[in-house]
Short mmCIF file of C-alpha atoms in Angstrom, two decimals:
data_model
loop_
_atom_site.label_atom_id
_atom_site.label_comp_id
_atom_site.label_asym_id
_atom_site.label_seq_id
_atom_site.Cartn_x
_atom_site.Cartn_y
_atom_site.Cartn_z
CA UNK M 237 128.64 103.68 112.12
CA UNK M 238 129.60 102.18 108.74
CA UNK M 239 126.35 100.20 108.74
CA UNK M 240 124.26 103.33 109.46
CA UNK M 241 126.05 105.20 106.65
CA UNK M 242 125.34 102.34 104.25
CA UNK M 243 121.67 102.30 105.22
CA UNK M 244 121.38 106.05 104.72
CA UNK M 245 123.15 106.03 101.35
CA UNK M 246 121.22 103.06 99.99
CA UNK M 247 117.84 103.97 101.53
CA UNK M 248 117.58 100.65 103.33
CA UNK M 249 116.56 99.72 106.82
CA UNK M 250 113.53 98.47 108.72
CA UNK M 251 111.89 101.90 108.69
CA UNK M 252 111.20 101.56 104.95
CA UNK M 253 109.13 98.42 105.57
CA UNK M 254 106.88 99.95 108.21
CA UNK M 255 103.30 100.24 107.03
CA UNK M 256 101.24 103.33 107.90
CA UNK M 257 98.37 102.66 110.34
CA UNK M 258 95.76 104.34 108.14
CA UNK M 259 94.93 105.09 104.54
CA UNK M 260 93.34 108.54 104.25
CA UNK M 261 90.61 108.94 101.65
CA UNK M 262 88.47 111.96 100.92
CA UNK M 263 84.70 111.62 100.70
CA UNK M 264 81.31 112.95 101.76
CA UNK M 265 80.11 112.84 105.37
CA UNK M 266 76.52 112.59 104.13
CA UNK M 267 75.95 112.97 100.38
CA UNK M 268 76.81 115.39 97.53
CA UNK M 269 73.76 117.61 98.08
CA UNK M 270 75.15 119.06 101.32
CA UNK M 271 78.28 120.22 99.49
CA UNK M 272 76.03 122.53 97.46
CA UNK M 273 74.81 124.42 100.55
CA UNK M 274 76.93 127.22 101.95
CA UNK M 275 76.04 126.24 105.52
CA UNK M 276 77.22 122.63 105.24
CA UNK M 277 79.71 122.61 102.35
CA UNK M 278 82.75 122.95 104.60
CA UNK M 279 81.84 120.09 106.96
CA UNK M 280 80.42 117.69 104.36
CA UNK M 281 83.78 117.12 102.64
CA UNK M 282 85.77 115.00 105.08
CA UNK M 283 88.73 112.64 105.09
CA UNK M 284 88.09 109.04 106.15
CA UNK M 285 90.85 107.28 108.09
CA UNK M 286 90.68 103.67 106.92
CA UNK M 287 92.81 100.98 108.53
CA UNK M 288 95.70 100.22 106.16
CA UNK M 289 95.53 97.03 104.12
CA UNK M 290 97.29 95.84 101.01
CA UNK M 291 95.01 96.34 98.01
CA UNK M 292 95.21 94.09 94.97
CA UNK M 293 94.69 95.25 91.43
CA UNK M 294 94.27 91.99 89.56
CA UNK M 295 92.87 90.97 86.16
CA UNK M 296 89.25 89.84 86.34
CA UNK M 297 87.39 87.48 84.04
CA UNK M 298 86.31 90.49 81.98
CA UNK M 299 89.95 91.42 81.32
CA UNK M 300 89.43 94.51 83.45
CA UNK M 301 91.29 95.31 86.67
CA UNK M 302 89.46 95.17 89.96
CA UNK M 303 90.44 96.92 93.23
CA UNK M 304 90.14 94.36 96.02
CA UNK M 305 91.12 94.03 99.67
CA UNK M 306 90.66 91.43 102.38
CA UNK M 307 86.90 91.95 102.67
CA UNK M 308 85.55 93.43 99.43
CA UNK M 309 86.15 93.71 95.70
CA UNK M 310 84.70 96.57 93.67
CA UNK M 311 83.55 95.71 90.14
CA UNK M 312 82.45 98.86 88.35
CA UNK M 313 80.38 97.51 85.48
CA UNK M 314 77.36 99.47 84.26
CA UNK M 315 74.94 97.04 82.55
CA UNK M 316 72.85 99.96 81.29
CA UNK M 317 75.65 101.16 79.04
CA UNK M 318 77.72 97.97 78.85
CA UNK M 319 80.77 99.86 80.09
CA UNK M 320 83.49 98.87 82.57
CA UNK M 321 84.67 102.05 84.27
CA UNK M 322 88.40 102.38 84.86
CA UNK M 323 89.16 101.19 88.40
CA UNK M 324 90.78 103.51 90.89
CA UNK M 325 94.28 102.54 92.02
CA UNK M 326 94.37 103.64 95.65
CA UNK M 327 98.02 102.55 95.84
CA UNK M 328 99.06 105.13 93.23
CA UNK M 329 101.61 107.46 94.85
CA UNK M 330 99.97 110.73 93.80
CA UNK M 331 96.64 109.61 95.25
CA UNK M 332 98.32 108.52 98.47
CA UNK M 333 99.99 111.94 98.72
CA UNK M 334 96.71 113.86 98.44
CA UNK M 335 94.39 111.56 100.45
CA UNK M 336 92.77 110.08 97.37
CA UNK M 337 90.67 111.67 94.68
CA UNK M 338 88.85 114.93 95.23
CA UNK M 339 85.08 114.45 95.84
CA UNK M 340 83.27 114.47 92.50
CA UNK M 341 79.80 113.43 91.41
CA UNK M 342 80.90 112.89 87.80
CA UNK M 343 84.02 110.75 88.42
CA UNK M 344 83.31 106.98 88.63
CA UNK M 345 86.73 106.42 90.19
CA UNK M 346 85.78 108.66 93.10
CA UNK M 347 82.55 106.65 93.45
CA UNK M 348 84.69 103.55 93.98
CA UNK M 349 86.87 105.39 96.49
CA UNK M 350 83.82 106.59 98.46
CA UNK M 351 82.42 103.08 98.56
CA UNK M 352 85.67 101.59 99.79
CA UNK M 353 86.10 104.22 102.53
CA UNK M 354 82.60 103.85 104.00
CA UNK M 355 82.48 100.08 103.62
CA UNK M 356 85.74 99.59 105.49
CA UNK M 357 84.78 102.14 108.15
CA UNK M 358 81.55 100.25 108.83
CA UNK M 359 83.30 96.86 108.88
CA UNK M 360 85.94 98.05 111.35
CA UNK M 361 83.30 99.57 113.65
CA UNK M 362 81.65 96.15 113.83
CA UNK M 363 84.95 94.39 114.51
CA UNK M 364 85.82 96.85 117.28
CA UNK M 365 82.51 96.08 119.02
CA UNK M 366 82.47 92.32 118.42
CA UNK M 367 86.15 91.77 119.14
CA UNK M 368 86.62 89.49 116.13
CA UNK M 369 86.77 89.47 112.35
CA UNK M 370 83.65 90.01 110.27
CA UNK M 371 82.77 87.13 107.94
CA UNK M 372 80.22 87.09 105.14
CA UNK M 373 77.50 84.46 104.98
CA UNK M 374 78.32 81.33 102.99
CA UNK M 375 77.03 81.05 99.44
CA UNK M 376 74.78 78.01 98.89
CA UNK M 377 75.38 76.08 95.65
CA UNK M 378 72.19 74.52 94.19
CA UNK M 379 72.12 71.16 92.45
CA UNK M 380 72.13 71.34 88.66
CA UNK M 381 69.15 68.99 88.39
CA UNK M 382 66.96 70.49 91.09
CA UNK M 383 67.54 74.13 92.00
CA UNK M 384 65.15 73.88 94.96
CA UNK M 385 67.60 71.63 96.80
CA UNK M 386 70.86 72.95 98.12
CA UNK M 387 73.98 70.89 97.56
CA UNK M 388 76.61 72.59 99.67
CA UNK M 389 77.87 75.91 100.90
CA UNK M 390 80.84 77.89 99.69
CA UNK M 391 83.00 80.22 101.77
CA UNK M 392 82.78 83.85 100.63
CA UNK M 393 86.07 85.63 101.20
CA UNK M 394 85.17 88.91 99.50
CA UNK M 395 81.89 90.71 99.16
CA UNK M 396 81.36 91.96 95.60
CA UNK M 397 80.35 95.60 95.28
CA UNK M 398 78.85 97.14 92.13
CA UNK M 399 78.75 100.98 92.22
CA UNK M 400 76.60 101.41 89.08
CA UNK M 401 74.63 98.16 88.92
CA UNK M 402 71.12 99.60 88.55
CA UNK M 403 69.41 102.38 86.65
CA UNK M 404 66.77 102.84 89.32
CA UNK M 405 66.20 104.53 92.67
CA UNK M 406 67.41 101.57 94.69
CA UNK M 407 70.38 99.98 96.39
CA UNK M 408 70.33 96.59 98.05
CA UNK M 409 72.24 93.62 99.39
CA UNK M 410 71.73 90.43 97.39
CA UNK M 411 71.96 87.50 99.86
CA UNK M 412 72.15 84.91 97.06
CA UNK M 413 74.99 86.51 95.12
CA UNK M 414 76.65 87.94 98.27
CA UNK M 415 76.98 91.33 96.66
CA UNK M 416 76.00 94.97 97.13
CA UNK M 417 74.31 96.67 94.19
CA UNK M 418 73.95 100.44 93.98
CA UNK M 419 71.73 102.32 91.56
CA UNK M 420 71.52 105.77 90.03
CA UNK M 421 68.47 107.67 88.78
CA UNK M 422 67.17 111.11 87.73
CA UNK M 423 65.88 113.27 90.57
CA UNK M 424 62.19 114.15 90.77
CA UNK M 425 62.00 116.69 93.61
CA UNK M 426 58.70 118.06 94.88
CA UNK M 427 59.98 121.60 94.22
CA UNK M 428 62.88 122.72 91.98
CA UNK M 429 64.51 124.74 94.78
CA UNK M 430 65.06 121.52 96.72
CA UNK M 431 67.11 119.81 94.01
CA UNK M 432 67.92 119.97 90.32
CA UNK M 433 65.03 118.25 88.48
CA UNK M 434 66.42 115.45 86.34
CA UNK M 435 69.85 115.62 87.94
CA UNK M 436 71.50 112.24 88.46
CA UNK M 437 71.53 110.89 92.00
CA UNK M 438 74.09 108.17 92.78
CA UNK M 439 73.25 105.99 95.78
CA UNK M 440 76.93 104.96 95.99
CA UNK M 441 77.79 108.52 97.07
CA UNK M 442 75.56 108.49 100.15
CA UNK M 443 77.32 107.54 103.38
CA UNK M 444 74.00 106.49 104.90
CA UNK M 445 72.98 104.19 102.05
CA UNK M 446 76.43 102.55 101.88
CA UNK M 447 76.58 101.97 105.65
CA UNK M 448 72.98 100.72 105.64
CA UNK M 449 73.54 98.12 102.91
CA UNK M 450 76.90 97.03 104.36
CA UNK M 451 75.18 96.36 107.68
CA UNK M 452 72.64 94.13 105.91
CA UNK M 453 75.53 92.05 104.56
CA UNK M 454 77.31 91.85 107.93
CA UNK M 455 74.11 90.96 109.77
CA UNK M 456 73.44 88.20 107.24
CA UNK M 457 76.85 86.76 108.10
CA UNK M 458 76.02 86.85 111.81
CA UNK M 459 72.40 85.62 111.61
CA UNK M 460 71.43 84.37 108.18
CA UNK M 461 67.84 83.48 109.22
CA UNK M 462 67.00 87.11 109.92
CA UNK M 463 66.32 87.74 106.22
CA UNK M 464 63.36 85.36 106.46
CA UNK M 465 60.09 87.13 107.45
CA UNK M 466 59.10 84.53 110.06
CA UNK M 467 57.96 87.26 112.48
CA UNK M 468 56.83 90.87 111.87
CA UNK M 469 59.83 92.09 113.88
CA UNK M 470 62.50 90.03 112.11
CA UNK M 471 62.64 91.79 108.75
CA UNK M 472 61.90 95.12 110.46
CA UNK M 473 64.91 94.53 112.69
CA UNK M 474 67.16 94.10 109.64
CA UNK M 475 66.11 97.55 108.40
CA UNK M 476 66.20 99.20 111.82
CA UNK M 477 69.63 97.87 112.74
CA UNK M 478 71.08 99.00 109.40
CA UNK M 479 69.63 102.48 110.01
CA UNK M 480 71.08 102.62 113.53
CA UNK M 481 74.60 101.85 112.35
CA UNK M 482 74.40 104.56 109.68
CA UNK M 483 73.00 107.08 112.18
CA UNK M 484 75.57 106.55 114.91
CA UNK M 485 78.46 106.66 112.44
CA UNK M 486 77.50 110.33 111.91
CA UNK M 487 78.91 110.98 115.38
CA UNK M 488 82.37 109.79 114.34
CA UNK M 489 82.85 112.85 112.09
CA UNK M 490 84.27 115.51 114.48
CA UNK M 491 83.72 118.61 112.35
CA UNK M 492 80.18 117.62 111.42
CA UNK M 493 79.36 116.89 115.04
CA UNK M 494 80.70 120.23 116.26
CA UNK M 495 78.84 122.05 113.48
CA UNK M 496 75.52 120.48 114.46
CA UNK M 497 76.15 120.97 118.19
CA UNK M 498 76.76 124.66 117.55
CA UNK M 499 73.71 124.96 115.29
CA UNK M 500 71.32 123.29 117.76
CA UNK M 501 73.06 124.86 120.77
CA UNK M 502 73.61 121.39 122.19
CA UNK M 503 69.99 120.24 121.81
CA UNK M 504 70.27 117.13 119.65
CA UNK M 505 66.54 116.46 120.05
CA UNK M 506 65.96 119.39 117.67
CA UNK M 507 66.09 118.97 113.90
CA UNK M 508 69.64 118.20 112.83
CA UNK M 509 71.62 116.22 110.25
CA UNK M 510 72.84 113.67 112.80
CA UNK M 511 69.38 112.15 113.18
CA UNK M 512 68.54 112.08 109.47
CA UNK M 513 69.23 109.45 106.84
CA UNK M 514 69.78 109.89 103.08
CA UNK M 515 68.68 113.50 102.63
CA UNK M 516 69.56 113.70 98.93
CA UNK M 517 67.80 110.42 98.17
CA UNK M 518 64.68 111.48 100.07
CA UNK M 519 64.35 114.80 98.27
CA UNK M 520 65.06 113.19 94.90
CA UNK M 521 62.11 110.87 95.53
CA UNK M 522 59.74 113.79 96.07
CA UNK M 523 59.98 114.18 99.85
CA UNK M 524 60.51 117.50 101.58
CA UNK M 525 63.16 116.06 103.85
CA UNK M 526 65.41 113.05 104.31
CA UNK M 527 64.38 109.48 103.54
CA UNK M 528 64.04 108.71 107.26
CA UNK M 529 64.44 110.76 110.44
CA UNK M 530 64.99 109.20 113.87
CA UNK M 531 63.75 112.18 115.86
CA UNK M 532 61.11 113.90 113.72
CA UNK M 533 59.22 114.16 110.45
CA UNK M 534 58.11 116.74 107.90
CA UNK M 535 54.39 117.47 108.04
CA UNK M 536 52.96 116.70 104.56
CA UNK M 537 50.56 119.66 104.76
CA UNK M 538 52.47 122.45 106.47
CA UNK M 539 55.95 121.20 105.40
CA UNK M 540 57.15 121.98 108.94
CA UNK M 541 59.47 119.67 110.84
CA UNK M 542 57.86 118.16 113.94
CA UNK M 543 59.43 115.89 116.60
CA UNK M 544 58.24 112.30 117.00
CA UNK M 545 56.11 111.53 120.06
CA UNK M 546 56.24 107.99 121.49
CA UNK M 547 53.01 106.11 120.78
CA UNK M 548 52.68 102.59 122.25
CA UNK M 549 49.87 101.79 119.78
CA UNK M 550 52.24 101.95 116.81
CA UNK M 551 54.02 98.75 117.76
CA UNK M 552 50.69 96.93 117.79
CA UNK M 553 49.39 98.36 114.51
CA UNK M 554 52.30 99.08 112.15
CA UNK M 555 53.32 95.93 110.29
CA UNK M 556 55.19 97.21 107.20
CA UNK M 557 58.83 96.46 107.88
CA UNK M 558 60.19 99.97 107.25
CA UNK M 559 57.52 101.62 109.42
CA UNK M 560 57.90 98.98 112.12
CA UNK M 561 61.68 99.27 112.03
CA UNK M 562 61.39 103.03 112.57
CA UNK M 563 59.88 102.29 116.01
CA UNK M 564 63.04 100.45 117.08
CA UNK M 565 65.28 103.18 115.64
CA UNK M 566 63.33 105.83 117.56
CA UNK M 567 63.59 103.82 120.80
CA UNK M 568 67.37 103.39 120.59
CA UNK M 569 67.94 107.00 119.52
CA UNK M 570 65.70 108.17 122.37
CA UNK M 571 67.87 106.20 124.80
CA UNK M 572 70.93 107.92 123.35
CA UNK M 573 69.36 111.38 123.74
CA UNK M 574 68.36 110.68 127.35
CA UNK M 575 71.88 109.58 128.30
CA UNK M 576 73.45 112.52 126.45
CA UNK M 577 71.18 115.02 128.22
CA UNK M 578 71.95 113.44 131.57
CA UNK M 579 75.71 113.60 130.95
CA UNK M 580 75.77 117.28 129.93
CA UNK M 581 73.67 118.55 132.86
CA UNK M 582 76.78 119.34 134.89
CA UNK M 583 78.31 121.29 132.01
CA UNK M 584 75.14 123.32 131.55
CA UNK M 585 74.97 124.13 135.27
CA UNK M 586 78.55 125.39 135.25
CA UNK M 587 78.03 127.38 132.05
CA UNK M 588 74.79 129.00 133.27
CA UNK M 589 75.59 129.61 136.96
CA UNK M 590 73.17 126.92 138.01
CA UNK M 591 70.14 127.88 135.92
CA UNK M 592 70.68 125.26 133.23
CA UNK M 593 69.33 127.67 130.62
CA UNK M 594 71.84 128.81 128.02
CA UNK M 595 71.83 132.52 127.15
CA UNK M 596 70.96 133.70 123.65
CA UNK M 597 73.68 133.72 121.01
CA UNK M 598 76.32 131.29 119.81
CA UNK M 599 77.87 128.79 122.16
CA UNK M 600 81.47 129.32 123.20
CA UNK M 601 83.82 127.14 121.08
CA UNK M 602 85.13 125.40 124.21
CA UNK M 603 81.56 124.56 125.20
CA UNK M 604 80.91 123.17 121.73
CA UNK M 605 84.00 120.95 122.06
CA UNK M 606 82.89 119.62 125.45
CA UNK M 607 79.34 118.88 124.29
CA UNK M 608 80.66 117.24 121.11
CA UNK M 609 83.00 115.00 123.13
CA UNK M 610 80.11 113.82 125.30
CA UNK M 611 77.87 113.24 122.28
CA UNK M 612 80.56 111.31 120.40
CA UNK M 613 81.47 109.15 123.40
CA UNK M 614 77.82 108.38 124.17
CA UNK M 615 77.03 107.52 120.55
CA UNK M 616 80.03 105.20 120.24
CA UNK M 617 79.04 103.41 123.46
CA UNK M 618 75.44 102.99 122.28
CA UNK M 619 76.61 101.60 118.94
CA UNK M 620 78.99 99.14 120.62
CA UNK M 621 76.23 97.96 122.97
CA UNK M 622 73.82 97.38 120.08
CA UNK M 623 76.40 95.51 117.99
CA UNK M 624 77.53 93.34 120.92
CA UNK M 625 73.88 92.49 121.59
CA UNK M 626 73.70 90.65 118.27
CA UNK M 627 75.65 87.75 119.83
CA UNK M 628 72.94 87.42 122.52
CA UNK M 629 69.98 87.34 120.11
CA UNK M 630 68.10 84.14 119.19
CA UNK M 631 68.97 82.64 115.78
CA UNK M 632 65.37 82.80 114.49
CA UNK M 633 62.10 84.70 115.13
CA UNK M 634 63.82 87.70 116.69
CA UNK M 635 61.51 90.26 118.32
CA UNK M 636 62.27 93.79 119.49
CA UNK M 637 61.76 92.56 123.05
CA UNK M 638 64.42 89.91 122.50
CA UNK M 639 66.78 92.60 121.29
CA UNK M 640 66.17 94.64 124.45
CA UNK M 641 67.05 91.61 126.57
CA UNK M 642 70.16 91.07 124.45
CA UNK M 643 71.20 94.71 124.93
CA UNK M 644 70.83 94.48 128.71
CA UNK M 645 72.62 91.11 128.94
CA UNK M 646 75.50 92.16 126.70
CA UNK M 647 76.07 95.33 128.70
CA UNK M 648 75.86 93.53 132.05
CA UNK M 649 78.49 91.03 130.85
CA UNK M 650 80.80 93.78 129.59
CA UNK M 651 80.33 96.54 132.21
CA UNK M 652 79.56 95.60 135.80
CA UNK M 653 78.77 99.11 137.08
CA UNK M 654 76.30 101.10 134.97
CA UNK M 655 77.40 104.56 136.15
CA UNK M 656 75.44 106.55 133.56
CA UNK M 657 72.32 104.32 133.67
CA UNK M 658 72.53 103.21 130.05
CA UNK M 659 70.41 100.14 130.79
CA UNK M 660 67.67 102.14 132.48
CA UNK M 661 67.58 104.53 129.50
CA UNK M 662 67.11 101.63 127.08
CA UNK M 663 64.36 100.06 129.20
CA UNK M 664 62.52 103.37 129.54
CA UNK M 665 62.72 104.12 125.79
CA UNK M 666 61.41 100.68 124.80
CA UNK M 667 58.64 100.74 127.40
CA UNK M 668 57.38 104.14 126.18
CA UNK M 669 56.80 102.54 122.79
CA UNK M 670 55.00 99.46 124.08
CA UNK M 671 57.88 97.05 123.44
CA UNK M 672 57.96 94.33 126.09
CA UNK M 673 59.81 90.99 126.05
CA UNK M 674 57.83 87.83 126.62
CA UNK M 675 58.31 85.64 129.68
CA UNK M 676 59.55 88.28 132.14
CA UNK M 677 58.00 89.25 135.48
CA UNK M 678 59.14 92.86 135.43
CA UNK M 679 61.09 95.39 133.37
CA UNK M 680 63.97 95.56 135.83
CA UNK M 681 67.57 95.02 134.72
CA UNK M 682 67.76 91.81 136.77
CA UNK M 683 64.62 90.38 135.15
CA UNK M 684 65.65 91.28 131.61
CA UNK M 685 69.23 89.95 131.76
CA UNK M 686 69.49 86.33 130.62
#
């Protein structure tokens, strides 16, 4: 009793040393543009739950402080203005009490917070699927006398991230410097009602762009030869895989998912935010819609949204890596939609007395919850399958057919009984687009599994 009294009076005891499981940080589910629309403003501002880690604020070589964790360090230097922006201290007690800074386009500290939240979310999704720690690719050190020859490699503990590195409409992963560089630029929309002409667009505030570029860095650590264009599919795969990770992370935002389920009345094959990438960036570049869309496109003449139709000739004719990568994205997303539709058939039969046709009007909130749960679970399974498949891919000259075989093999090794026919859905989606592996006698699961 005396010991307990002492602990209470002196605020000591093991409970004070217990770390919280998560660090909560506010941010955008998509990008700032959706917070300016009445329909999506409420669901676009979300709170990320990032696994807790001790963050360092240490003096850098520039005599500025840098927020850094186990995996990344954020250096907010703007070479266009020659300014180091004040780093955000995510350990500051007032920020911890209010889940970080409030979302703001004009606050560089929030830009750093948004980057950290999405980067760590993407990293942890990979680790959950792979079952091990993510490591960045080694940095090669060239000889001083001959830069064409490589002397040795250097372990890269932290990926360097620059929120305001470029004054241009670009963001990219630099495999030589092992860093992520994000740009900002004035918007040039096709019509002023789409976006403020001349308004500044920050790529570091787009969930999709951050997740996309982070995936490039992670994939380089897993297969460093994939950045070499030794096959038309190899570079296209880099782009497609980065898009897939960004797309399926949309389904981890519960409120956004429920909002889009309610809007589409459960039909995720219709136009929706979950299948679109970088809407603000796309419109700022003069498009009438997002930068890329996994399930449809905006007709350049009529400006109407139309769904994609599988065309096996595209795989044989499209060679530009972004266009070719879109074929793989469409195939995987099509597999997801097929599985999702199959899983919700029972719910629709119960809700419609067997007809399967929903009546006019809004869906019941309970129905929205059930459909959202199925969509979220299916998306997370698809993402895990795709990430696990990376370990079954060849180290060089990867083709989309190789990736299909890796998907099937990884899932067979992990799950013996394919109750929801995930493997069949993948095979069907790839076959509809003319993607076939070499050296197989049939497109059966047994023939495709290594």
